[in-house]
Coordinates of C-alpha atoms and ligand atoms in Angstrom, one line a residue:
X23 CA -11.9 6.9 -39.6
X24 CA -15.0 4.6 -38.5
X25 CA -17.8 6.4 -36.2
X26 CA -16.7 4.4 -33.5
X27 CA -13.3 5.8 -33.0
X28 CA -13.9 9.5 -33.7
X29 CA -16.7 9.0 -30.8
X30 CA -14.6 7.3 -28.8
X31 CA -11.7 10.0 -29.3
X32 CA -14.3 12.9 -28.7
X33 CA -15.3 11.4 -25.6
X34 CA -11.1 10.4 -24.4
X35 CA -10.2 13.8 -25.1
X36 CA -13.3 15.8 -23.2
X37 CA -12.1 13.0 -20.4
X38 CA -8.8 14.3 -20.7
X39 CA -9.3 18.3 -20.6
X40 CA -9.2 18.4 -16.4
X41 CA -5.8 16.7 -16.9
X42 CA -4.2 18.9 -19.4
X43 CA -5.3 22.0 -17.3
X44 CA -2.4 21.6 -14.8
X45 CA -0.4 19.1 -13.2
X46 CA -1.5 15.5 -11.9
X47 CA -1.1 16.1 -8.5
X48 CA -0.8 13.6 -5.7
X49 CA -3.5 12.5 -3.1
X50 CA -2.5 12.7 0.8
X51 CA -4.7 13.1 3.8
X52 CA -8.0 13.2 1.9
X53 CA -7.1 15.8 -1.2
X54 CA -5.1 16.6 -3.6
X55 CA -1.4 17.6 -2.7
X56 CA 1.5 19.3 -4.8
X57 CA 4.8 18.1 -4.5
X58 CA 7.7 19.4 -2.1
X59 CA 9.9 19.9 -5.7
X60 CA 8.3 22.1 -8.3
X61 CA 9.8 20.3 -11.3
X62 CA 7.0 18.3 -13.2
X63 CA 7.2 15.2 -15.8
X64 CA 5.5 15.0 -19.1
X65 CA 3.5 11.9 -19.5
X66 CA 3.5 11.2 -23.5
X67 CA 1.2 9.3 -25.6
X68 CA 2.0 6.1 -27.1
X69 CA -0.4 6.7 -30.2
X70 CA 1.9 9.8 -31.3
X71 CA 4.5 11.4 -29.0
X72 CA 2.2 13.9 -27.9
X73 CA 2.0 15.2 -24.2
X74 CA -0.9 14.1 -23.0
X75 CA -0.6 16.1 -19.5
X76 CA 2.2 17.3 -16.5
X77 CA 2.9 14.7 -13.4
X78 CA 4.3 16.3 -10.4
X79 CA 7.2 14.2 -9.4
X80 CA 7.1 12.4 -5.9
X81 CA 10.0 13.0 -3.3
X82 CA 11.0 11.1 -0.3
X83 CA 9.3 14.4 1.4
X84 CA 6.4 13.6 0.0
X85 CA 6.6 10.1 0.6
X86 CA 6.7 11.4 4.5
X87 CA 3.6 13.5 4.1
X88 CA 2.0 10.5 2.4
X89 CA 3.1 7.5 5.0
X90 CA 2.2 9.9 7.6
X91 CA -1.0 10.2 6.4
X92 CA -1.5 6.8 6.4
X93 CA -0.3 5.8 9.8
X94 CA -2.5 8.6 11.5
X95 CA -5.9 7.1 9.6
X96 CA -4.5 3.3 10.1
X97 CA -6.4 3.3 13.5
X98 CA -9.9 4.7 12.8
X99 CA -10.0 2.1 9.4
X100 CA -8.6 -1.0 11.1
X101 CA -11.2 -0.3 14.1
X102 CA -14.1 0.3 11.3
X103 CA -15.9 -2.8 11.2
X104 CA -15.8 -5.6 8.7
X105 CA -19.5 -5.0 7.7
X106 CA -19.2 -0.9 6.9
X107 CA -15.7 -2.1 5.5
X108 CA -17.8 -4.0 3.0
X109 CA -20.3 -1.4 2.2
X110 CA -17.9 1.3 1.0
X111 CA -16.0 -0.8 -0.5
X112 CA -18.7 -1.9 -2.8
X113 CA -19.6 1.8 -2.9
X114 CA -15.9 2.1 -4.8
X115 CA -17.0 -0.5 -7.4
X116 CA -20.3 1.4 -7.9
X117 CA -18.3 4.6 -8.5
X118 CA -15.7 2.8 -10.7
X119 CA -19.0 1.9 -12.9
X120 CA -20.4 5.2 -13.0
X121 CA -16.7 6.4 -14.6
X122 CA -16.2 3.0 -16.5
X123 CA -15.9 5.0 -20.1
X124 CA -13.7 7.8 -18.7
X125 CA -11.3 4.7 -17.0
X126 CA -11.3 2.7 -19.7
X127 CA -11.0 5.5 -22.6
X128 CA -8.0 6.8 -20.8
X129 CA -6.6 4.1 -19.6
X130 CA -6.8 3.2 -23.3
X131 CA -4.9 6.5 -24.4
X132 CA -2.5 6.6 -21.7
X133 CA -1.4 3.0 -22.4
X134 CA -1.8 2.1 -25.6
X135 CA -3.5 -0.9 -24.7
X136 CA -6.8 -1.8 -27.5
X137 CA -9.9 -0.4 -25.7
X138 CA -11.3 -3.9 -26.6
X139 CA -9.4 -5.1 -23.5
X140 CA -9.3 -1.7 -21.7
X141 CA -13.6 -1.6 -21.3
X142 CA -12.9 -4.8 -19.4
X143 CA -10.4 -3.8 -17.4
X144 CA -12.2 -0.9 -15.8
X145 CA -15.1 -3.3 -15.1
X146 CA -12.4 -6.0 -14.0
X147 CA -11.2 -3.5 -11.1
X148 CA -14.7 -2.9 -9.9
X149 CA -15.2 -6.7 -9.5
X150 CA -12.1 -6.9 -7.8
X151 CA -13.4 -3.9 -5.1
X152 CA -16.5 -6.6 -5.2
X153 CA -15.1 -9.4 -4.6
X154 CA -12.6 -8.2 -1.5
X155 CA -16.0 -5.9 0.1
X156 CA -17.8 -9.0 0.4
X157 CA -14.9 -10.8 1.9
X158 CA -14.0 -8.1 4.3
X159 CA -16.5 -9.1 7.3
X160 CA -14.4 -12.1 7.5
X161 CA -10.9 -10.8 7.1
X162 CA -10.1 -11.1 11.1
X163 CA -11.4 -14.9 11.0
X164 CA -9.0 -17.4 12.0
X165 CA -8.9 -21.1 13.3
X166 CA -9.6 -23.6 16.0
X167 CA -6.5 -25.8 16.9
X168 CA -7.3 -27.8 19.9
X169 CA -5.0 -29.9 21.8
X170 CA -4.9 -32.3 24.7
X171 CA -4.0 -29.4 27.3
X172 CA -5.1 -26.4 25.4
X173 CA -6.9 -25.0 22.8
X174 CA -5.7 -22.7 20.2
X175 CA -7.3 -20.3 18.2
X176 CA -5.6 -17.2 15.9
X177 CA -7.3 -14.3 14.8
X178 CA -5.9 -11.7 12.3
X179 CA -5.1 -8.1 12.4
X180 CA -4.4 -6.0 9.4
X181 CA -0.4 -5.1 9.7
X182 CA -0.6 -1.5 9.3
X183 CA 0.1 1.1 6.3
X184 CA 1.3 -0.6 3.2
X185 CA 2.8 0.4 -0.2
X186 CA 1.4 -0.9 -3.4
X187 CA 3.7 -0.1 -6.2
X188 CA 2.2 -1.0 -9.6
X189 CA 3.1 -1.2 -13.8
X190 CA 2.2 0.1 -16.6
X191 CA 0.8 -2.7 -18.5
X192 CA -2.5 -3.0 -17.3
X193 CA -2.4 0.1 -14.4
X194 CA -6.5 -0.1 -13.5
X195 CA -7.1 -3.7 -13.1
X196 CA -3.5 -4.0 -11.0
X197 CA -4.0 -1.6 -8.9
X198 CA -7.4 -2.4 -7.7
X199 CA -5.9 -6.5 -7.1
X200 CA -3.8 -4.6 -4.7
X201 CA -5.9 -1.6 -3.3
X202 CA -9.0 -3.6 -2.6
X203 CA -7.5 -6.0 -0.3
X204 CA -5.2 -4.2 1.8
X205 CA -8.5 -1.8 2.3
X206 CA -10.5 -5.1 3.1
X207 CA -7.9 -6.2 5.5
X208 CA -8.5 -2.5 7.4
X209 CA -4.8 -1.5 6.4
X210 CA -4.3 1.8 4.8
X211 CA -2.4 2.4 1.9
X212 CA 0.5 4.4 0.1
X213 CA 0.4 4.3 -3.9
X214 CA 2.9 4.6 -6.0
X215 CA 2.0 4.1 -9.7
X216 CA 4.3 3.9 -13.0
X217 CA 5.6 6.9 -14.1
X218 CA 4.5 5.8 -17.9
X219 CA 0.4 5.6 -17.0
X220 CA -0.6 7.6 -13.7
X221 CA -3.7 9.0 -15.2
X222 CA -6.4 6.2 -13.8
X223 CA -4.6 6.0 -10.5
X224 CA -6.0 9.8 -9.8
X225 CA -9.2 8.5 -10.8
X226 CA -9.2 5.4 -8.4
X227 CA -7.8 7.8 -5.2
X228 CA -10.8 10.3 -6.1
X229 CA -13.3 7.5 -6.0
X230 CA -12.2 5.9 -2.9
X231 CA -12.5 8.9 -1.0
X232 CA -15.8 10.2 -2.4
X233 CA -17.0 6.3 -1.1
X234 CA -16.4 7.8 2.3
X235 CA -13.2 6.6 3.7
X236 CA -11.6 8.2 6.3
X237 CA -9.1 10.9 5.0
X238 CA -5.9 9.2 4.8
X239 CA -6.9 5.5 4.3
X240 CA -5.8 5.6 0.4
X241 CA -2.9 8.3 -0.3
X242 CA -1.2 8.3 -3.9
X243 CA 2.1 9.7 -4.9
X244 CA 2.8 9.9 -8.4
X245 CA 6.5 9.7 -9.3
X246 CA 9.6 8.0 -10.3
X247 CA 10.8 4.6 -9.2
X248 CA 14.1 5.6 -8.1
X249 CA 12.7 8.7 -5.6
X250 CA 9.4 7.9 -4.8
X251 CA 9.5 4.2 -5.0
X252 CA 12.7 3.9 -3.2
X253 CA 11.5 5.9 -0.4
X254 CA 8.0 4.3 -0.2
X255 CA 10.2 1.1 0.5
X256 CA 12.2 2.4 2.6
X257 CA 9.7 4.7 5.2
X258 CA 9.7 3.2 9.1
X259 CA 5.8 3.7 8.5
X260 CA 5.4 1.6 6.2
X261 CA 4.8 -2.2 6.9
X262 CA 4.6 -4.5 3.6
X263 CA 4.9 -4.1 0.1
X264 CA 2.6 -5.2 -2.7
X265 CA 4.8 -4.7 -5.9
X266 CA 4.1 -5.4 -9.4
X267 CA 6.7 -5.0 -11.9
X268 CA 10.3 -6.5 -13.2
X269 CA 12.1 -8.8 -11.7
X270 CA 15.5 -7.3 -11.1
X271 CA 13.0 -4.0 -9.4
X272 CA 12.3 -6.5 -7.1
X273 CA 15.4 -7.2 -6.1
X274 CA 15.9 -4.2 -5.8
X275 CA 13.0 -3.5 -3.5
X276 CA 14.1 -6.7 -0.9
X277 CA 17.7 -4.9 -1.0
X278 CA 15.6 -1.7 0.3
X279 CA 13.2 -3.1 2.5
X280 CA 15.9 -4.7 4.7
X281 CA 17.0 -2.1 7.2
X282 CA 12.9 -1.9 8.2
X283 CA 12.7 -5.4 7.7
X284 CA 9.3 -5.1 4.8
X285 CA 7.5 -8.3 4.3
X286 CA 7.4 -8.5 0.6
X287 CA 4.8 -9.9 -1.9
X288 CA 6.2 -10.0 -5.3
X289 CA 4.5 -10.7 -8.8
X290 CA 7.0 -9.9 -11.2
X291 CA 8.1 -11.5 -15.1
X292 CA 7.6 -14.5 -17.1
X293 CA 8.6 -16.4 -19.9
X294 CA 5.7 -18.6 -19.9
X295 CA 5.4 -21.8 -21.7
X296 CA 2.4 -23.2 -23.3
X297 CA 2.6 -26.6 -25.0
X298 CA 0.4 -28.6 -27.3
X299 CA 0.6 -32.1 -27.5
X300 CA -0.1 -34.1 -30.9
X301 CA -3.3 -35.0 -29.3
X302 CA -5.1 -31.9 -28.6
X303 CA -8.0 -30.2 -29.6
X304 CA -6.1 -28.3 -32.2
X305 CA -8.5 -25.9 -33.1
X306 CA -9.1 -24.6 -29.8
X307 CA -5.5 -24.6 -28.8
X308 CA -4.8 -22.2 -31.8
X309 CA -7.2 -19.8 -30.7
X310 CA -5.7 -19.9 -27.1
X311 CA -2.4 -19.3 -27.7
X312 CA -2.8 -16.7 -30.6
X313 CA -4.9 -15.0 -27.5
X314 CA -2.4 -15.3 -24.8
X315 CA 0.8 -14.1 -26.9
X316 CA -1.6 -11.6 -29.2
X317 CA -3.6 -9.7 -26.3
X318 CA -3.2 -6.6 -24.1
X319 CA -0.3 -6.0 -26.4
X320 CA 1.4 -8.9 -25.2
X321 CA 2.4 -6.8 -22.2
X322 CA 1.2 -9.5 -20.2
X323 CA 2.7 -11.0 -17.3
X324 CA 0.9 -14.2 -18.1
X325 CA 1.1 -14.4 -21.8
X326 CA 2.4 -17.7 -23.3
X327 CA 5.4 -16.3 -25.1
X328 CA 7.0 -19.9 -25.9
X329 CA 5.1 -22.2 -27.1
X330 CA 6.3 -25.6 -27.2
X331 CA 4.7 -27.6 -30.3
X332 CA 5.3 -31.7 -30.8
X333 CA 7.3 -32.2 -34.0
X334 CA 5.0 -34.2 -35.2
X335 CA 2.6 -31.1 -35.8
X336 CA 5.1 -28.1 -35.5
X337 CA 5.4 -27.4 -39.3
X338 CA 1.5 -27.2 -39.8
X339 CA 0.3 -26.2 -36.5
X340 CA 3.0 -22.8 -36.1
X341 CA 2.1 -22.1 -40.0
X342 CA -1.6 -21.6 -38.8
X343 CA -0.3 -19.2 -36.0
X344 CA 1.8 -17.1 -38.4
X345 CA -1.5 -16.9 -40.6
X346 CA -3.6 -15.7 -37.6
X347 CA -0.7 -13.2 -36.6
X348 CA -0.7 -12.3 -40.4
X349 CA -4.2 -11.0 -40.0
X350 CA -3.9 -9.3 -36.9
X351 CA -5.1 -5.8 -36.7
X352 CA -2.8 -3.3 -35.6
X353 CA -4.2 0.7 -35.3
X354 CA -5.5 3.1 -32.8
X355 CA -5.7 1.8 -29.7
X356 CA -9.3 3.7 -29.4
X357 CA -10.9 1.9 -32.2
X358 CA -13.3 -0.6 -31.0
X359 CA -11.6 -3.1 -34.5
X360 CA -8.1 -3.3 -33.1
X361 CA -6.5 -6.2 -32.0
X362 CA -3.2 -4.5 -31.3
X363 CA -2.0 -1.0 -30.1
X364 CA 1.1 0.9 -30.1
X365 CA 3.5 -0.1 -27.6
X366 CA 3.5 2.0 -23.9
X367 CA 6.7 3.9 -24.0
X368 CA 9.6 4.9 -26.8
X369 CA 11.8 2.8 -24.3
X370 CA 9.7 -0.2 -24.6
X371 CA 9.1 -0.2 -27.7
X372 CA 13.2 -0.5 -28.5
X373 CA 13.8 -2.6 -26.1
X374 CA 11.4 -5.0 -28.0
X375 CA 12.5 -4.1 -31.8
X376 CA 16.3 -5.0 -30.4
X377 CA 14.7 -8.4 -29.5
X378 CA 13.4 -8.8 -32.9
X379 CA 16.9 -8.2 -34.6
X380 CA 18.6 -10.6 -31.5
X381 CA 16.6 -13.1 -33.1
X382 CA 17.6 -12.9 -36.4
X383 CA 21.0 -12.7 -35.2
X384 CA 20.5 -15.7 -33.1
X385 CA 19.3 -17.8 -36.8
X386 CA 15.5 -17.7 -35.9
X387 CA 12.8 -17.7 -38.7
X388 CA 10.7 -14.9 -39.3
X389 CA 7.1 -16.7 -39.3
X390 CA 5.5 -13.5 -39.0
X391 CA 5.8 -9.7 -38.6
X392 CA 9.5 -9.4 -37.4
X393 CA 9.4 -5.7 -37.3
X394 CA 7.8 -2.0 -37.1
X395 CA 3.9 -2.2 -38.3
X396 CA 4.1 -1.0 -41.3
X397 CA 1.5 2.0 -42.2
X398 CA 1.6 3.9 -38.7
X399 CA 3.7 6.7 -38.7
X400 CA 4.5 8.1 -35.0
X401 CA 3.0 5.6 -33.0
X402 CA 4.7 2.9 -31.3
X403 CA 3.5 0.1 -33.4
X404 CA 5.5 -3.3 -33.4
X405 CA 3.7 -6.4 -36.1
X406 CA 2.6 -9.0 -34.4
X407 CA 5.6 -11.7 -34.9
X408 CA 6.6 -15.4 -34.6
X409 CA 9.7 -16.9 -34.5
X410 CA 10.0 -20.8 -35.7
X411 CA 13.2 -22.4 -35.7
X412 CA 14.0 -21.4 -32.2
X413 CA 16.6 -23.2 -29.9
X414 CA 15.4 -23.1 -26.2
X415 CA 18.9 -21.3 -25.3
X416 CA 18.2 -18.3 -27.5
X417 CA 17.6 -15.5 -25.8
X418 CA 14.0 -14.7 -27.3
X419 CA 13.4 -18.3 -26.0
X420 CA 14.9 -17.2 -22.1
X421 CA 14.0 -13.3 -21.9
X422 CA 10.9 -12.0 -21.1
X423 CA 10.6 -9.6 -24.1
X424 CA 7.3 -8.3 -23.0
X425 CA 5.5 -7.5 -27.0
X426 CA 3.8 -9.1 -29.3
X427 CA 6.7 -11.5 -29.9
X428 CA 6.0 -15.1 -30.2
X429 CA 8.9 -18.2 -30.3
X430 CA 7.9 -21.8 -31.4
X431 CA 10.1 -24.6 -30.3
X432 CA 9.5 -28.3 -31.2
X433 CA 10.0 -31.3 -28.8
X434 CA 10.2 -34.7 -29.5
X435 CA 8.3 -36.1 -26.2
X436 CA 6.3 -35.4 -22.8
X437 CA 10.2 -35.3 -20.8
X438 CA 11.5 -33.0 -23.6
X439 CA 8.7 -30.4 -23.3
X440 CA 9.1 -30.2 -19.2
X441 CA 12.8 -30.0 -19.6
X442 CA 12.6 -27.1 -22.1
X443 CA 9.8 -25.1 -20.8
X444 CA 11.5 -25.4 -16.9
X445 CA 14.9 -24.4 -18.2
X446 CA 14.6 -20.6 -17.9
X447 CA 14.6 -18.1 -14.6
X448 CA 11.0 -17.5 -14.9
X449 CA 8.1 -19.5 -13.2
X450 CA 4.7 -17.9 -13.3
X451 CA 2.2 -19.8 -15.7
X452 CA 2.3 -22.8 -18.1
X453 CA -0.6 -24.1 -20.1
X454 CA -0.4 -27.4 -21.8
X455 CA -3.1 -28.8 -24.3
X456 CA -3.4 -32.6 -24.6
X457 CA -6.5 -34.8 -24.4
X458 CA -4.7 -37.5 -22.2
X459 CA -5.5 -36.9 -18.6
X460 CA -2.6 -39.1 -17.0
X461 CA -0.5 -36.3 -18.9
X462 CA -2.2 -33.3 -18.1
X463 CA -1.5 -34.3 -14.9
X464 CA 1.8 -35.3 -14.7
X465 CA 3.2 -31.9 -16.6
X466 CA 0.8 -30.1 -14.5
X467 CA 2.7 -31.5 -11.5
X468 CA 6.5 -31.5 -13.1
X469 CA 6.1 -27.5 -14.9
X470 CA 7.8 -25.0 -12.3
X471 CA 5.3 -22.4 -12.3
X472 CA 2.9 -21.0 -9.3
X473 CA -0.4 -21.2 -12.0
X474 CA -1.0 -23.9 -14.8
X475 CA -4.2 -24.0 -17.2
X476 CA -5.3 -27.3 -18.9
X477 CA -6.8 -26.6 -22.1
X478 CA -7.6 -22.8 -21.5
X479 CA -6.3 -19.9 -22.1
X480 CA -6.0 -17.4 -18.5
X481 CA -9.3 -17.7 -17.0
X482 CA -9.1 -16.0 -13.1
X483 CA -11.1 -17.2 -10.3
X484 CA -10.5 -14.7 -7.9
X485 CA -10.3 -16.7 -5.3
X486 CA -7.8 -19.1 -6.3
X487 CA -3.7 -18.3 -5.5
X488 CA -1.9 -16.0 -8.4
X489 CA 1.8 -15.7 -8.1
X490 CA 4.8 -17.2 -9.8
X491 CA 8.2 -19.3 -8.5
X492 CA 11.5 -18.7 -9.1
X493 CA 12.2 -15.0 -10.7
X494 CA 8.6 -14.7 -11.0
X495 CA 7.6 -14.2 -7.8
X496 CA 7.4 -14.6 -3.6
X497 CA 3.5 -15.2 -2.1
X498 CA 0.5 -15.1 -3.3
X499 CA -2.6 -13.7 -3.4
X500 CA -6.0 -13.9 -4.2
X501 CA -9.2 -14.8 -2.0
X502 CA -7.8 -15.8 1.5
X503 CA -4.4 -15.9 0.5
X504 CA -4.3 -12.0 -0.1
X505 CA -5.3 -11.5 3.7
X506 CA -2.4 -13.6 4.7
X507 CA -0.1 -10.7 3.6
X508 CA -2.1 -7.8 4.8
X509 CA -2.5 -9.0 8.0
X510 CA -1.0 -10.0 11.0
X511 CA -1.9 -13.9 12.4
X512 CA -2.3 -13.9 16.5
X513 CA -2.2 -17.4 17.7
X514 CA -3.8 -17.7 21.9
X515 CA -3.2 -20.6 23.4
X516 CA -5.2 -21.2 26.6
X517 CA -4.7 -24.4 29.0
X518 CA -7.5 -26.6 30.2
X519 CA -5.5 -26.4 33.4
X520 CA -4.5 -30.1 33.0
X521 CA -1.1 -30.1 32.5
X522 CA 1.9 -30.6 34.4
X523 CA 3.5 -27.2 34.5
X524 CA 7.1 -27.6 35.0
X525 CA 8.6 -26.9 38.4
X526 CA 12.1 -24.9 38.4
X527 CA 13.5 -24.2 42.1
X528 CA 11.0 -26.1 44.2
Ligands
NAD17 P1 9.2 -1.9 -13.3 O1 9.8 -2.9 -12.4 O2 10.1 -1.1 -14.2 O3 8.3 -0.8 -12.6 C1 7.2 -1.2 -11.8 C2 7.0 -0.1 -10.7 O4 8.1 -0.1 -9.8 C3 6.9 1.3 -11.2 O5 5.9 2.0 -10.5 C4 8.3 1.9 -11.0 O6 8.2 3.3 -10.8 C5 8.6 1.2 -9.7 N1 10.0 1.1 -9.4 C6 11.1 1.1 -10.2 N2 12.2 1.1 -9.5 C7 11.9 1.1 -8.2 C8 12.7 1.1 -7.0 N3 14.0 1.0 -7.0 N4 12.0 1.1 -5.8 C9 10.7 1.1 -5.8 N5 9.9 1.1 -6.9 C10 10.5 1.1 -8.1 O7 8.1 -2.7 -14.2 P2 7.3 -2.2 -15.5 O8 8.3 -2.2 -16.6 O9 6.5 -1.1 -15.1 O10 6.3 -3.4 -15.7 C11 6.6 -4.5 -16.5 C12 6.9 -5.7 -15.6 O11 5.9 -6.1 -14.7 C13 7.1 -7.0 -16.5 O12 8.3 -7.7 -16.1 C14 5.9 -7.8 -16.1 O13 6.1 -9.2 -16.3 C15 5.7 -7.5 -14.7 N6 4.3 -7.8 -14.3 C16 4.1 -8.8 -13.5 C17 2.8 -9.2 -13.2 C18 2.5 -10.4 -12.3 O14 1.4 -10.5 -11.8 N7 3.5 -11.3 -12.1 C19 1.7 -8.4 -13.6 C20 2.0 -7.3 -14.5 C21 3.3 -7.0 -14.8

């Protein structure tokens, strides 16, 4: 064991010891509530089975307490202004930086996820806090539409209490996208985070509140999708939902919403293509898309899990992938040297070893890894794995499978690659690597996908739209964009007293 990790697993554990010593509770009206049901959940580690500590389980009841809370403090935070807005919520991030070790170490444990990616996670979600403080004097701006006989202008309100329902993959960094928003817009917020990684979300609710909001403005209840989800989407109180998660949950959710009539902002699955062209930069390309499958566990909304080669390189260019996967390192997710960690939930993790053996099935190649890691007894540990060989109507060419699972499909030209990587339900990224600028933009333009990367890997600008088409999404958000859904546009018209106002009756 290197110095690194027992430090780092001295440190997780001491972090850990206030969450063993009774149940995770929730966070309503300023504190920390209990549920209505006594029954508790065990939330179990990824690196060996273990418990790693209780989670009270959320009921509709609670989801009352919680949306209560949040209507009675919507007036006080939408009428605090944009400018002390801005100061606590930078006063969030500074607190998210003062417990960046604890977040990251347990956000580390209680996912799985390599704390290589985990450190930058923690300090991802204070830079989102950041990003939406300094935005929030603005947030009521609107326009200036003048016309011959009037002038317009709109100004925005923030819509009320909202419900942010998040993942697993990457919990921290999701939540905070959401959270720091809707509390820069002046709405105030419900939380409902996955059932398989609530720790950090306790950790996020305690710092927003010791950055002085009023009690009320973020409330969290901890839970199951079915109850507390359900009812979050359900509750009169509530006005929108942010939700991050699968595809069919979010049909589920619109199916919900409808009797209160939610607006809706979904990011949900992918199946995301990445092609390389004969003439790219080769070299860089590989590095890219070994990242973007190979990464955060490839748990990753965003990762390139096809990738679309020309044949005229396929053979040599997929055999340097399989080498790179070859090499990976898969281990303790708390060791600073791992590339890959175990897989979040028993669940998961079959879900994704039946995709390996539908593959074979389906006549796939085995490239790479194809199976359990090998050497990890208890954990959830999957080999990093290519498939070669692979028809664009297999399923591990059309599922999201949500691991460390690559698929490598040839094409013969630029209409072939746009035809295959549009033909699945999926819509969210595509990256294509050529050196030919008339192509780049012409798949640009013809891939169906809400966000497409030239010759990089995922590279966020915070301020530029993230959200997917077809089953991969509805909105957007991001800068401005996020606003749009937190708030309510007002549009006054007011006449120059000019026109001819018609004359019923006369
Ligand atoms: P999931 O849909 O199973 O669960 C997400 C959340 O929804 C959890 O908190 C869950 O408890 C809750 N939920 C489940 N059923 C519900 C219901 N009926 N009503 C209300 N809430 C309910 O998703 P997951 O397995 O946790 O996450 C993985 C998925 O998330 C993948 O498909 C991934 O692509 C997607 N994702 C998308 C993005 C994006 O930005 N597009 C980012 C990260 C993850």
């Amino acid at each position: 064991m290197s110095n690194e990790l027992e430090a780092n697993l001295g440190r997780a554990a001491g972090y850990l010891e206030r969450f063993k010593a009774g149940p995770l509770t929730h966070f309503i009206g300023g504190e920390a509530a209990s549920s209505t049901d006594p029954d508790v959940f065990d939330n179990v580690s990824p690196i060996d089975g273990s418990v790693l500590n209780e989670v009270v389980s959320g009921t509709a009841e609670d989801i009352d307490l919680a949306a209560g809370a949040a209507d009675a403090a919507f007036e006080e935070w939408a009428g605090t202004s944009g400018k002390r807005r801005r100061e606590i919520l930078h006063d969030v991030a500074d607190g998210i930086i003062e417990r960046a070790d604890e977040i990251a170490l347990l956000e580390s444990v209680d996912t799985g996820q390599p704390i290589r990616f985990m450190s930058k996670a923690a300090l991802r979600g204070a830079a989102n806090f950041r990003y939406f403080a300094d935005r929030a004097p603005e947030a009521r701006n609107g326009v200036s539409l003048p016309d011959t006989d009037h002038i317009n202008y709109t100004t925005r309100t923030p819509i009320g209490p909202v419900g942010v329902i998040t993942p697993w993959n990457t919990p921290f960094m999701l939540s905070t996208w959401k959270i720091a928003p809707a509390l820069a817009s002046g709405c105030t917020v419900v939380h409902k985070p996955a059932e398989w990684s609530p720790i950090t979300a306790s950790i996020l609710a305690e710092i927003v509140q010791a950055a002085g909001v009023p009690e009320g403005t973020l409330n969290l209840v901890h839970g199951f999708g079915e109850t507390a989800g359900k009812s979050l989407t359900e509750h009169r109180h509530i006005k929108a939902i942010a939700f991050v998660g699968e595809s069919n949950t979010g049909s589920l959710i619109q199916a919900q919403g409808a009797p209160t009539l939610k607006r809706l902002h979904f990011e949900l699955g992918g199946k995301n293509p990445v092609i390389v062209f004969e003439d790219a930069d080769l070299d860089r390309a590989l590095e890219a898309v070994v990242f973007m499958i190979y990464s955060l566990n490839g748990e990753r909304c965003t990762s390139s899990s096809r990738v679309l080669v020309h044949e005229s390189i396929y053979e040599d260019f997929t055999a340097r992938i399989a080498e790179r996967a070859g090499n990976i390192r898969v281990g303790h997710p708390l060791d600073p040297s791992t590339e890959i960690g175990p897989l979040i939930h028993r669940t998961h993790y079959n879900n994704v070893v039946n995709y390996l053996a539908i593959a074979e099935e389906e006549g796939a190649t085995v490239a790479a890894g194809g199976g359990p890691a090998t050497g990890r007894d208890g954990g959830l540990y999957v080999s990093p794995t290519l498939f070669t060989g692979a028809r664009p109507d297999m399923r591990i060419a059309q599922e999201e499978v949500f691991g460390p699972v690559l698929t490598a499909i040839a094409f013969a030209d630029e209409a072939e690659a746009v035809r295959i990587a549009n033909n699945v339900e999926y819509g969210l990224t595509g990256y294509i690597w050529t050196k030919d600028v008339g192509r780049a933009h012409r798949v640009a333009r013809d891939l169906e996908a809400g966000m497409i990367w030239v010759n990089s890997e995922n590279v966020r600008h915070l301020g530029t739209p993230f959200g997917g088409t077809k089953a991969s999404g509805i909105g957007r958000d991001g800068g401005d964009y996020s606003f749009d859904f937190y708030m309510e546009t007002k549009n006054v018209s007011i006449a120059y007293d000019t026109h001819t106002v018609p004359r019923l009756g006369a």
